[in-house]
Structures are given as C-alpha cells and as structure tokens.
Short mmCIF file of C-alpha atoms and ligand atoms in Angstrom, two decimals:
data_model
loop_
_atom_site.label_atom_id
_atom_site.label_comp_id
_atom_site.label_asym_id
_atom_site.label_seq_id
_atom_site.Cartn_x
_atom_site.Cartn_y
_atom_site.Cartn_z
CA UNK X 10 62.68 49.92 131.22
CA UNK X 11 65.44 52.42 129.38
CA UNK X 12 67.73 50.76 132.78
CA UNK X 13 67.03 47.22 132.36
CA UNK X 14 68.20 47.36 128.58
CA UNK X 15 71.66 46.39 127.78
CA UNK X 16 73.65 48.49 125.63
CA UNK X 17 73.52 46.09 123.13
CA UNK X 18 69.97 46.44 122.19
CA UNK X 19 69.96 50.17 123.63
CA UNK X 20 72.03 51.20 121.20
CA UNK X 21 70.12 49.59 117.82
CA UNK X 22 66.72 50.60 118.95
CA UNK X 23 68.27 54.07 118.99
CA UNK X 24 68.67 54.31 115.30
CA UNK X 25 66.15 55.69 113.24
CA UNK X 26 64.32 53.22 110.48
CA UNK X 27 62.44 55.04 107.34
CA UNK X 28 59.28 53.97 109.34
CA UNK X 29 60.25 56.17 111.96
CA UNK X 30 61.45 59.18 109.66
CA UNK X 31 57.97 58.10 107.90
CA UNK X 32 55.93 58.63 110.86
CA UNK X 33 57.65 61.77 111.50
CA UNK X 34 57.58 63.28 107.93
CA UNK X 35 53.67 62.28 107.76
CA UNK X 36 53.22 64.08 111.30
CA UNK X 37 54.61 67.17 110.70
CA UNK X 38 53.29 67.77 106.79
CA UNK X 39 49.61 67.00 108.49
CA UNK X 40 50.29 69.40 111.02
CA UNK X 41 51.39 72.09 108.46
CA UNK X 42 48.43 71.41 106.32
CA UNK X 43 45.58 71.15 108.69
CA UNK X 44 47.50 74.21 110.45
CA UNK X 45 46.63 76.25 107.27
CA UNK X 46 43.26 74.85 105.87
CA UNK X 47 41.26 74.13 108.88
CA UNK X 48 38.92 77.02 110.21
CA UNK X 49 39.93 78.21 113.52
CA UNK X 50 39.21 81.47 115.53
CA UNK X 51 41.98 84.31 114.11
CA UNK X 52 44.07 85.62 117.49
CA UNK X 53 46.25 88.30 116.88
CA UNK X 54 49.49 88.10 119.52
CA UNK X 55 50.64 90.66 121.80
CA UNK X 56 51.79 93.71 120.61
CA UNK X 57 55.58 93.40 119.97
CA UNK X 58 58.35 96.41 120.47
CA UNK X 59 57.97 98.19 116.72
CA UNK X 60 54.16 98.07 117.29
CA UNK X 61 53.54 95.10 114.83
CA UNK X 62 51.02 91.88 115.69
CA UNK X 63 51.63 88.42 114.72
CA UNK X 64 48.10 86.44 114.15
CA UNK X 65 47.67 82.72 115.00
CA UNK X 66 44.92 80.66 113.39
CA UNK X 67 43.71 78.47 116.71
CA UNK X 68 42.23 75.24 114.79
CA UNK X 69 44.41 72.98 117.31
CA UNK X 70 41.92 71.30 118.86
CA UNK X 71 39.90 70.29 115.51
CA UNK X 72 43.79 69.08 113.74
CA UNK X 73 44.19 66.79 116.91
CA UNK X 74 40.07 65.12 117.04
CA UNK X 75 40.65 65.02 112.77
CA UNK X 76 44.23 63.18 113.05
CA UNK X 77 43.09 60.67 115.77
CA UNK X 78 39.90 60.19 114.22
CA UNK X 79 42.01 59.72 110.90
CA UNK X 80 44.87 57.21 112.60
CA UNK X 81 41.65 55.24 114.25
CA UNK X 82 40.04 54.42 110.80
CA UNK X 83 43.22 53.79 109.38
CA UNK X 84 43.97 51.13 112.69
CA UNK X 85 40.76 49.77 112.33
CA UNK X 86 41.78 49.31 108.16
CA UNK X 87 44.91 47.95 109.44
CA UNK X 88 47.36 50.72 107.38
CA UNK X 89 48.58 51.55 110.48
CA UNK X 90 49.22 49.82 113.50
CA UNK X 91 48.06 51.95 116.62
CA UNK X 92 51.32 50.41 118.35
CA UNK X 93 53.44 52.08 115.58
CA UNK X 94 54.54 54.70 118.20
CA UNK X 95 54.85 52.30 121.56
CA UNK X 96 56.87 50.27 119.43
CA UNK X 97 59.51 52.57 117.74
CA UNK X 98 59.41 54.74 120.60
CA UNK X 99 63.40 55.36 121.18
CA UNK X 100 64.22 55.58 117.35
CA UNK X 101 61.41 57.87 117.03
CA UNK X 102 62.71 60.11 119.83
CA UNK X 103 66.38 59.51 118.21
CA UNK X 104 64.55 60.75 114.28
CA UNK X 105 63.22 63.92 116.60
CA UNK X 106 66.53 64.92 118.05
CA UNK X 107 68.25 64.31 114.68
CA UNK X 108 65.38 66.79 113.21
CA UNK X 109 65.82 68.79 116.11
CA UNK X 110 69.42 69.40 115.52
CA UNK X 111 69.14 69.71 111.72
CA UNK X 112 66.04 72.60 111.84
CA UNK X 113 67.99 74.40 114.34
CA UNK X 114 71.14 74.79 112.60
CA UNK X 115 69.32 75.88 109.58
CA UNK X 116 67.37 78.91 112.02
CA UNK X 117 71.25 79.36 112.73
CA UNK X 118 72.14 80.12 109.63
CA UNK X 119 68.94 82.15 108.04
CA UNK X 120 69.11 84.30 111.22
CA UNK X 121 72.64 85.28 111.14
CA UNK X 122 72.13 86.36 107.53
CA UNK X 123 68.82 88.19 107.91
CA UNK X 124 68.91 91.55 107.62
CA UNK X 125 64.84 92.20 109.02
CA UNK X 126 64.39 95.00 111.43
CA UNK X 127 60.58 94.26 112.49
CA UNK X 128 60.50 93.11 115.80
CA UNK X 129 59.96 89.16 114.83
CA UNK X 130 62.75 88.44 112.64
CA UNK X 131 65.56 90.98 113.49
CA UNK X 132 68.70 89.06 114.14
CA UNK X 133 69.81 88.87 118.02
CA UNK X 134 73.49 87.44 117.30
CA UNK X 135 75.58 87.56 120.86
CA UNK X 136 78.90 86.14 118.86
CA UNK X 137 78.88 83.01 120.44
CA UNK X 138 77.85 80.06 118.08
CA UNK X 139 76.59 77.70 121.23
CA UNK X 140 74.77 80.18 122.72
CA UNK X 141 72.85 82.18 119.47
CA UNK X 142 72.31 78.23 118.26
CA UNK X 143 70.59 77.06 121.88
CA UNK X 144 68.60 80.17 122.39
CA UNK X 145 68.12 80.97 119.03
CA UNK X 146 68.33 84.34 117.00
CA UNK X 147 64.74 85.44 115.54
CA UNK X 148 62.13 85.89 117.94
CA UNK X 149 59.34 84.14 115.37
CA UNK X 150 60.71 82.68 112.65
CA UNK X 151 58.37 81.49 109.71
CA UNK X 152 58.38 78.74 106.98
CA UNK X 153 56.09 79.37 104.15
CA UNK X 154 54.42 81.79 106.14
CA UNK X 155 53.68 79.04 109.06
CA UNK X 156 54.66 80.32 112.51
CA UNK X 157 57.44 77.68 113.58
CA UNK X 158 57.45 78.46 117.13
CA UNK X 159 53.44 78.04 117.31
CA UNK X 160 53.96 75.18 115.09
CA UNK X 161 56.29 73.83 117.22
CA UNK X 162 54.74 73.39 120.60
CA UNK X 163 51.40 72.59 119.06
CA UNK X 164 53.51 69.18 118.24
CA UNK X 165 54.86 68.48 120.80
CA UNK X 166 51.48 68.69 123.16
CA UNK X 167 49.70 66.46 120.33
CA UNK X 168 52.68 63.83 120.08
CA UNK X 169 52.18 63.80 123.96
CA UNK X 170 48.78 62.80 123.52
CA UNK X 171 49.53 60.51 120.71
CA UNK X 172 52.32 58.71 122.29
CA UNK X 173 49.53 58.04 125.17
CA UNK X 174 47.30 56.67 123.06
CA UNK X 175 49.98 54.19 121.30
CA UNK X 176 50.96 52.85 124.72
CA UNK X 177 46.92 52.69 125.92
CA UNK X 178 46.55 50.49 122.96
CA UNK X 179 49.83 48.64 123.59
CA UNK X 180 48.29 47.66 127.47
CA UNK X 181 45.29 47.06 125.84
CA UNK X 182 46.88 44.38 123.81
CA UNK X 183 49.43 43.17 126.14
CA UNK X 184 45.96 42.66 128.64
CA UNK X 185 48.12 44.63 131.19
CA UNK X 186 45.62 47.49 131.20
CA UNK X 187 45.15 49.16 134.72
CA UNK X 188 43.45 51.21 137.11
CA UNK X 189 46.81 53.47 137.17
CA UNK X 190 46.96 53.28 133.61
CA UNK X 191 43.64 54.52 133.28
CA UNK X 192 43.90 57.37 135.63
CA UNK X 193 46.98 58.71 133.94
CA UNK X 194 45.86 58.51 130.72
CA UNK X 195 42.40 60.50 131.42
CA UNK X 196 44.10 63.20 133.23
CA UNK X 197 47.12 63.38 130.80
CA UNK X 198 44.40 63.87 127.85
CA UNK X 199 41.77 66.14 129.49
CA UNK X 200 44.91 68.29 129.66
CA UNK X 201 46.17 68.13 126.67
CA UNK X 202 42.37 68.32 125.25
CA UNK X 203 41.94 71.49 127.56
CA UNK X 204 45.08 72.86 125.97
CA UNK X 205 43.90 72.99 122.89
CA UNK X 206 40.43 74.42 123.73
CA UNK X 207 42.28 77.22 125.25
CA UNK X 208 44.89 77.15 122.62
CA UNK X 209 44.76 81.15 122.07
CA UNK X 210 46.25 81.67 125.76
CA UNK X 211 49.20 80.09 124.19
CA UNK X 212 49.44 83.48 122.50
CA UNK X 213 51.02 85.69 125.62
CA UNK X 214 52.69 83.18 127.21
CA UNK X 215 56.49 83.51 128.03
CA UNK X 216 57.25 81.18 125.39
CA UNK X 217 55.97 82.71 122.51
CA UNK X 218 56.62 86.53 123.52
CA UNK X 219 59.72 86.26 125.18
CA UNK X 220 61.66 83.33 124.10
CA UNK X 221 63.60 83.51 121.29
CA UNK X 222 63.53 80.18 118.95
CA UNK X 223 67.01 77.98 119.68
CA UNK X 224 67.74 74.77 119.97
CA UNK X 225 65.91 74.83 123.69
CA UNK X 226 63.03 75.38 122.95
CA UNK X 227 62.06 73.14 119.47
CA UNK X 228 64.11 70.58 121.70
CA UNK X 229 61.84 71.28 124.43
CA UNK X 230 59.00 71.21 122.71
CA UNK X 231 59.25 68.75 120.05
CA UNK X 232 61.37 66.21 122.37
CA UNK X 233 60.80 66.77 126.33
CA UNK X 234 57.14 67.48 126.53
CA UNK X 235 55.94 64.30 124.37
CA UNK X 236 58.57 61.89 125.61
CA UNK X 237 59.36 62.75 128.52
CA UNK X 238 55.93 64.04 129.79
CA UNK X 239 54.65 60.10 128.86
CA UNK X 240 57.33 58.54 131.26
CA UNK X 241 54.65 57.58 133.32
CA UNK X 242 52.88 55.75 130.80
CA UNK X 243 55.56 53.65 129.46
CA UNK X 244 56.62 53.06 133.40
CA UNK X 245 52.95 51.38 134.29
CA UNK X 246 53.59 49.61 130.89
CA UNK X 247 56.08 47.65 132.53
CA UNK X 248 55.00 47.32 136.23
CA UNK X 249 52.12 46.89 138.38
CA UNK X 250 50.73 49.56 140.72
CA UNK X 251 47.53 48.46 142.85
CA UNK X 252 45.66 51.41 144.20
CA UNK X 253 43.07 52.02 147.10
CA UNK X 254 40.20 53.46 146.76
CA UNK X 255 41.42 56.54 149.13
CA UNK X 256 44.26 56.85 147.24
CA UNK X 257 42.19 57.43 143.57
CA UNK X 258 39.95 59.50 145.02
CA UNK X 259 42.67 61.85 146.60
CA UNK X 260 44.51 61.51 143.34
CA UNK X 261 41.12 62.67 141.26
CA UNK X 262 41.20 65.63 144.24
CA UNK X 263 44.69 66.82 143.18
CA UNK X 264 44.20 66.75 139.24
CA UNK X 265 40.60 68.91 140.12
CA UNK X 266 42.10 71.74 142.23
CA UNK X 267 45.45 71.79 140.17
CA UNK X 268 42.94 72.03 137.18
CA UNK X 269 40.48 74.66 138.91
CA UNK X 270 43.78 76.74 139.96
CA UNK X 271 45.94 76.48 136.76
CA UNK X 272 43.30 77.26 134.27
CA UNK X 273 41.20 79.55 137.07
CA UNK X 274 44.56 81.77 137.19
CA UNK X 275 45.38 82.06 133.13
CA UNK X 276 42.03 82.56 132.39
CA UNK X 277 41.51 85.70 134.77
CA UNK X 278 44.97 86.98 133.44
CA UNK X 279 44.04 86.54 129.93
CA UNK X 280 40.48 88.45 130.72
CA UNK X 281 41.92 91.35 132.65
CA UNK X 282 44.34 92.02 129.70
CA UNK X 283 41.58 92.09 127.19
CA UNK X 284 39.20 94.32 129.54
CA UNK X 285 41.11 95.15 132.84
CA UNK X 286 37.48 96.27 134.16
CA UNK X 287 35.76 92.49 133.97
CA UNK X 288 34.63 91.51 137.57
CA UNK X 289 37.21 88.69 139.42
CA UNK X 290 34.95 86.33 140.95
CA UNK X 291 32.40 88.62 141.19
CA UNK X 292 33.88 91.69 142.51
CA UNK X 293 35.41 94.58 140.61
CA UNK X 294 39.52 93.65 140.01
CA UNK X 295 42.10 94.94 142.04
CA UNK X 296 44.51 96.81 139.67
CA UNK X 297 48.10 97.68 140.37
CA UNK X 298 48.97 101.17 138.19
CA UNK X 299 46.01 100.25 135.78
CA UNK X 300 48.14 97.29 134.15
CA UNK X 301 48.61 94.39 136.95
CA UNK X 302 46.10 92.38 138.42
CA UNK X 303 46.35 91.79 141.56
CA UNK X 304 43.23 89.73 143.06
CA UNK X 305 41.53 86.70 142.23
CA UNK X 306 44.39 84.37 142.03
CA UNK X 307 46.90 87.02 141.27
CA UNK X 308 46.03 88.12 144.76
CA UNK X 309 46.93 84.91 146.42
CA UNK X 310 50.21 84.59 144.80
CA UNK X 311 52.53 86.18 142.16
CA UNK X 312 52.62 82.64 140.12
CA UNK X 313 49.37 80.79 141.14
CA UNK X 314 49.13 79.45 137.49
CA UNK X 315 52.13 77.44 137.93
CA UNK X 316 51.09 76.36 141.90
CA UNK X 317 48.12 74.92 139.62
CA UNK X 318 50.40 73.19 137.16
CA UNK X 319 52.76 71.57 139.38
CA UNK X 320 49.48 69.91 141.33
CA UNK X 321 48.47 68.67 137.62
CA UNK X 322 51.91 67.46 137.07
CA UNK X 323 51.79 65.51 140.58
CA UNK X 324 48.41 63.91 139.56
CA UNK X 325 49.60 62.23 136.49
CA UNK X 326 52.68 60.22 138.74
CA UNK X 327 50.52 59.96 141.87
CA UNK X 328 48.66 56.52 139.64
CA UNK X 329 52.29 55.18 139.68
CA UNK X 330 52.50 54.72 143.45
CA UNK X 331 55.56 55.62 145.24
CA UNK X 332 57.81 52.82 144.60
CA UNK X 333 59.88 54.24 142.44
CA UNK X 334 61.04 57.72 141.60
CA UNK X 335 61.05 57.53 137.81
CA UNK X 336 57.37 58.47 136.98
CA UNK X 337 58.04 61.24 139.55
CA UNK X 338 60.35 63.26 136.44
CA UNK X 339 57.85 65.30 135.18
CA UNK X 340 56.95 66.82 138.18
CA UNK X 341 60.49 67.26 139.42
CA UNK X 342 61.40 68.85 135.86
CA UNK X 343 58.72 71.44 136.47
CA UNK X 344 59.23 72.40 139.59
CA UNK X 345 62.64 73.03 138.46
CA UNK X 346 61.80 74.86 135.82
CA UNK X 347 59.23 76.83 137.27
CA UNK X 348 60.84 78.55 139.54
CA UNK X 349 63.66 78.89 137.37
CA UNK X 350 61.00 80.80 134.86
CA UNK X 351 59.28 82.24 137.30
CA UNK X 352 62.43 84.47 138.44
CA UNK X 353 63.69 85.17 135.23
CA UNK X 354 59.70 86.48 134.56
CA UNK X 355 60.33 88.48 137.99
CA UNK X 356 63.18 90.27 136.79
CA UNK X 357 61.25 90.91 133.30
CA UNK X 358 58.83 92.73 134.49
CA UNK X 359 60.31 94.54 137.12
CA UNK X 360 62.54 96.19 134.50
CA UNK X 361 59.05 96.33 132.65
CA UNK X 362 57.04 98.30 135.09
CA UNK X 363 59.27 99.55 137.48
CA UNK X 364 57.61 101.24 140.61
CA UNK X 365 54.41 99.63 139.64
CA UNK X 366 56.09 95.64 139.97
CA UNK X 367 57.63 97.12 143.46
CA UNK X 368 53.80 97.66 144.40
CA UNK X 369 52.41 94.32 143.21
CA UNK X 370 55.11 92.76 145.52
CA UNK X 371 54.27 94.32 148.11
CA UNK X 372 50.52 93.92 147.76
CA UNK X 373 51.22 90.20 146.97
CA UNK X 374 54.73 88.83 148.99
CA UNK X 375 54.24 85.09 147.85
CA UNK X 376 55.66 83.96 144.34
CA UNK X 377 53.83 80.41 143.79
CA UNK X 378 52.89 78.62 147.25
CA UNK X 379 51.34 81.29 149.45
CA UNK X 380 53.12 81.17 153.45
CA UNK X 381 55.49 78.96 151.75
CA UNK X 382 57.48 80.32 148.97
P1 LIG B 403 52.51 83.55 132.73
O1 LIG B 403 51.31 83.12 131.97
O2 LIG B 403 52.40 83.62 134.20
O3 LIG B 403 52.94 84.94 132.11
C1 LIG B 403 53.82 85.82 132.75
C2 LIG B 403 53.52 87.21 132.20
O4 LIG B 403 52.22 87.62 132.61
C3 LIG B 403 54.44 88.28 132.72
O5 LIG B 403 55.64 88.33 131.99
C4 LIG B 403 53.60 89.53 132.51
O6 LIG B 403 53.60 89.78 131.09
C5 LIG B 403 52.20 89.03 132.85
N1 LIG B 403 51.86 89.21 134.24
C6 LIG B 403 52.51 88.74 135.35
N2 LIG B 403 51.87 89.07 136.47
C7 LIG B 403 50.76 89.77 136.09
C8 LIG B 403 49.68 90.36 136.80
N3 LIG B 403 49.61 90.31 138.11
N4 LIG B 403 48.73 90.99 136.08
C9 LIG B 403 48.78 91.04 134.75
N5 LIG B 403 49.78 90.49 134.01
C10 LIG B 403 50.75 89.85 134.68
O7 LIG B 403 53.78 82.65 132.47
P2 LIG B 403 54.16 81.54 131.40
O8 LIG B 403 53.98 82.07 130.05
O9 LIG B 403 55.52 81.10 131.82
O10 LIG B 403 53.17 80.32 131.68
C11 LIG B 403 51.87 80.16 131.10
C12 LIG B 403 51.33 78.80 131.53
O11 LIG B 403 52.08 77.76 130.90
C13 LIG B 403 51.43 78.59 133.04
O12 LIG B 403 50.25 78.05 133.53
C14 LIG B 403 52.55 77.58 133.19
O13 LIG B 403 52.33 76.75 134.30
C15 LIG B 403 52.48 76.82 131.87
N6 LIG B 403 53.78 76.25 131.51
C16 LIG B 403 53.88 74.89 131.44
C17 LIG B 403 55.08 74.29 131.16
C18 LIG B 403 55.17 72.83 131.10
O14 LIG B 403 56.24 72.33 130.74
N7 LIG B 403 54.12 72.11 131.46
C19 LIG B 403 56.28 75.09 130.85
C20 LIG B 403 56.07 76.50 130.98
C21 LIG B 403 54.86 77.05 131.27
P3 LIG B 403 53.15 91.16 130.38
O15 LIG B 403 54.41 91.83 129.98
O16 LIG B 403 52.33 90.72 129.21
O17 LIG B 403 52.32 91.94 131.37
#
C-alpha cells in the first residue's frame, strides 16, 4: 500500500498530528504506571560482572489484558476510536522514530557524563559519536527507577499486538474481514499473549544481558517489531488471499511445531539454569562441564530456539499466499538476523567457556537446522 502512494500524500501522512503524539504520550505513561503498580512475580536478572542483580517486576501480561480491556470500554463509549491506530499508522510510526531519536540522544548524553562503576550504568564510550549513540553506552539505563530497556521491548511487543487489533477492527468495518486475516491475527496474538506469560525468560536473553541500550535497539524495539512485524496485517488489509483447506491446516501445522520447538527449547534452557539437575524430557540432562546443556533441544542443535522462531515467523505470512513477497519481511528480517545473532552469541561464549564451548560443538555440530546448517 506504502508503493501505491504518491509522494504527495506519502509525505503528509508522515507528519505527526498531536493525536498521534497523544496516543503515544498516553501509551507510554500507562505503560510506566501499570509497570510500577500492578502485582507481578519479582525476577531478579542474571548475575552481572561486579556480582550485582537487577530485578524485573513481570506484570506484562496483566498491563496488556487491563489496557485492551480499558481501550475496548472506552471504543464501545466512543472516546476512542479502535481505528485510531489503523488510521494514523505512518505518522504514528513517524512520532516513534522522532521519540526514538530524541530518547536516544538524551542516553547519549547522561552516559557520557556518568561516572557509575556498577556493572549496569558504567559508561562504555568507544570515541565515536555514531557508534556509542547506535549501540548505546550503559548496559541498563533507568528513568525514575523504571528499567528502560525492559520497558522498552515490553512496548514494542504490546504495540504489535495493538496495532493488530486496530487493523482487525478496521477489516471488520471495511467488511473485508478474512480467513487469512483471521489466521494471522490468532497466531500473531497467541504469541504475543505467550510472550508475556513467559515474560521472565525475557530476563537472560541476549538482549537484555548483552546488549547495550543505543539507538538499535529502542529503534528495534519500539519501531521494527510493532510496525514492521504487522506488515502482514496491513498487506491482507488491502488484498485478497483465498486459501484451501490443505493449505490452513498445513499453515496451523507450522505455527504448532514452531510453537512446540521455540518455547520447548527456552523453556528447558531457562530450567537447566535454575536447577541444571531437572530431568529433559524425562531423562536426566546431558551437561557439558556442569554449565551447558546439551540434550533435549540443545542436543539437536546449538540454536533450536530460533529454528522454532523462524517456523513462527513463516506461519504468520504463510495466510498471505505467495503472491507477493512483501508479507514475507518478517521472516526474511529474522532469518537475517538470526544467524547474524546467533554467531556473534557463538563467539560470546566461546570466549566465555573456553574448552567447555569446544566440547558442546563437538557434541552438537549443527547451529539452528540440524543436517542443514
Ligand atoms: P538465547 O536464548 O539462545 O540465549 C543465548 C545464551 O544462552 C548464550 O549466550 C548462553 O548464555 C546461553 N546458552 C547457549 N547455549 C547454551 C546451552 N547449551 N546450555 C546452557 N546455556 C546456553 O538467545 P537470544 O537471547 O538471542 O534469544 C532468546 C529468544 O528470543 C529466542 O527464542 C529468539 O528466537 C528470540 N528472539 C526473537 C527476535 C525477534 O525479533 N522475534 C529477536 C531476537 C531473539 P549464558 O552466558 O547465560 O550461558
């Protein structure tokens, strides 16, 4: 749709109204609130290099059911139109980059002149203003004691899901609702929804204990995963997809072992760190130097988490058919991106655990697609 618009209309639809910067404002002060005053099950992160623990309130999934339950009464009331989002979608993705750009320069600054030594907030500054702006300086910046980085990619996964919802209730109203649509929309939200069940697993991924917070990654989270994750969506919006009944039922089959894979694999990585003794499917765990795992689906390959995602990923543009490539992006990006992560992870934790890595590999030659790659 972004290719059939002239640059003419392109470019005004671009520019942020107050409604948008509205929207956005109202988004992210609910988020900070509920964040803070909702209950939620304490985790306390991985243990960083000067021995200190960061702890993450995990109330995700109750902000998300209270905030949709909140925006449907307040549809229903008519304060706000549930096509707010479908319809302001470019100028709100042009208010996010703006915000993007703004919050990051400000990290910019406050980490260059913080003086912290604890592992979280010491300043890494390489010189070079591009590069300490995109990947950032402080490994976990906070604002008024909120966790931005946490903060952050809880956003973007519930603007994802909210962005889906806008444009179900835009098909809804333009009667163009579909099969296709359907599909994609229950898979993208029993994701999402899954996500934020399992929200404290979030706590030693790369992400948060390896990434430093730049412009890449509040871009990344706060931009790429809701827009760009919902191309699909706004692509069935505007065309028609008619699907067999071989074709749904292979597509349910893909999102179910992606699922079954993806969440198998961080789930029995998450268990063996918390008790590297708990049985993997059934039988007493393989160990690597007493710190890697290396059966279940670490066994089968070094990465089968991301194997899982990249099936999950296919399922939501398999509704979309195969006429076109567009709805295809996401799973293209995370491919990409994947096995971009996935050697940069490699090369972590060999210099991590040395000989005992060298054994893993051996024990387990495949890095995401066993006999493939
Ligand atoms: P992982 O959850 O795979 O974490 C990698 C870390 O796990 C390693 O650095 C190491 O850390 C530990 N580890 C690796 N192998 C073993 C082993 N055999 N036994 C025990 N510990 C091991 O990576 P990510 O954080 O990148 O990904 C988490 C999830 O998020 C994945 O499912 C991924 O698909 C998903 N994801 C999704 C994205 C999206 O855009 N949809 C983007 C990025 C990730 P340690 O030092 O703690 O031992």
């Amino acid at each position: 749709m972004l290719l059939d618009m002239d640059l003419g209309v392109l470019l005004p639809s671009l520019i942020p109204s107050s409604q948008s910067v509205y929207v956005l404002v109202f988004y992210f002060v609910y988020l900070a609130v509920a964040g803070e005053i909702l209950p939620g099950k304490v985790i306390r992160g991985v243990l960083l290099s000067d021995g200190s623990q960061l702890r993450y309130r995990c109330n995700g999934l109750l902000a998300l059911t209270l905030l949709v339950a909140i925006l449907g009464i307040c549809a229903k009331l008519g304060i706000v139109s549930p096509l707010v989002v479908a319809d302001r979608g470019l100028e709100l993705l042009s208010a996010t980059f703006i915000f993007c750009v703004l919050v990051t320069l400000v990290l910019y600054i406050t980490g260059r002149s913080s003086s912290d030594k604890s592992s979280s907030l010491k300043p890494h500054v390489s010189g070079n203003l591009v590069h300490d702006w995109w990947f950032g300086i402080q490994l976990n910046p906070q604002f008024m004691s909120i966790d931005l980085k946490f903060f952050f990619v809880r956003a973007g996964m519930m603007g994802w899901l909210l962005i889906n919802l806008s444009i179900l209730a835009k098909s809804v109203q333009d009667s163009s609702l579909s099969q296709s649509m359907i599909l994609y929309q229950i898979f993208c939200a029993l994701y999402i929804l899954d996500y934020f069940v399992h929200e404290e697993y979030m706590t030693s991924t790369w992400d948060i204990i390896a990434e430093r917070l730049g412009f890449m990654l509040v871009f990344g989270d706060l931009l790429w995963i809701p827009f760009t994750f919902s191309i699909q969506g706004w692509w069935l919006l505007h065309n028609k997809v008619e699907l067999t009944v071989p074709a749904i039922v292979a597509n349910c089959l893909v999102f179910v072992i992606g699922y079954l894979v993806f969440r198998g694999a961080n789930k029995q990585k998450h268990i063996f760190k918390k008790n590297p003794k708990t049985p993997i499917w059934g039988k007493p765990p393989v160990v690597v130097g007493g710190k890697l795992l290396a059966s279940g689906y670490w066994g089968i390959a070094r990465h089968c988490n991301y194997l899982g995602d990249l099936m999950l990923a296919l399922s939501f543009s398999l509704p979309c058919g195969i006429s076109s490539p567009v709805p295809y992006f996401y799973p293209t990006y995370l491919l990409i991106l994947l096995i971009w992560r996935e050697r940069r992870d490699e090369v972590r934790c060999a210099e991590k655990y040395k000989e005992i890595w060298a054994e893993y590999l051996r024990l387990v030659p495949w890095r995401i697609l066993p006999y493939v790659y």
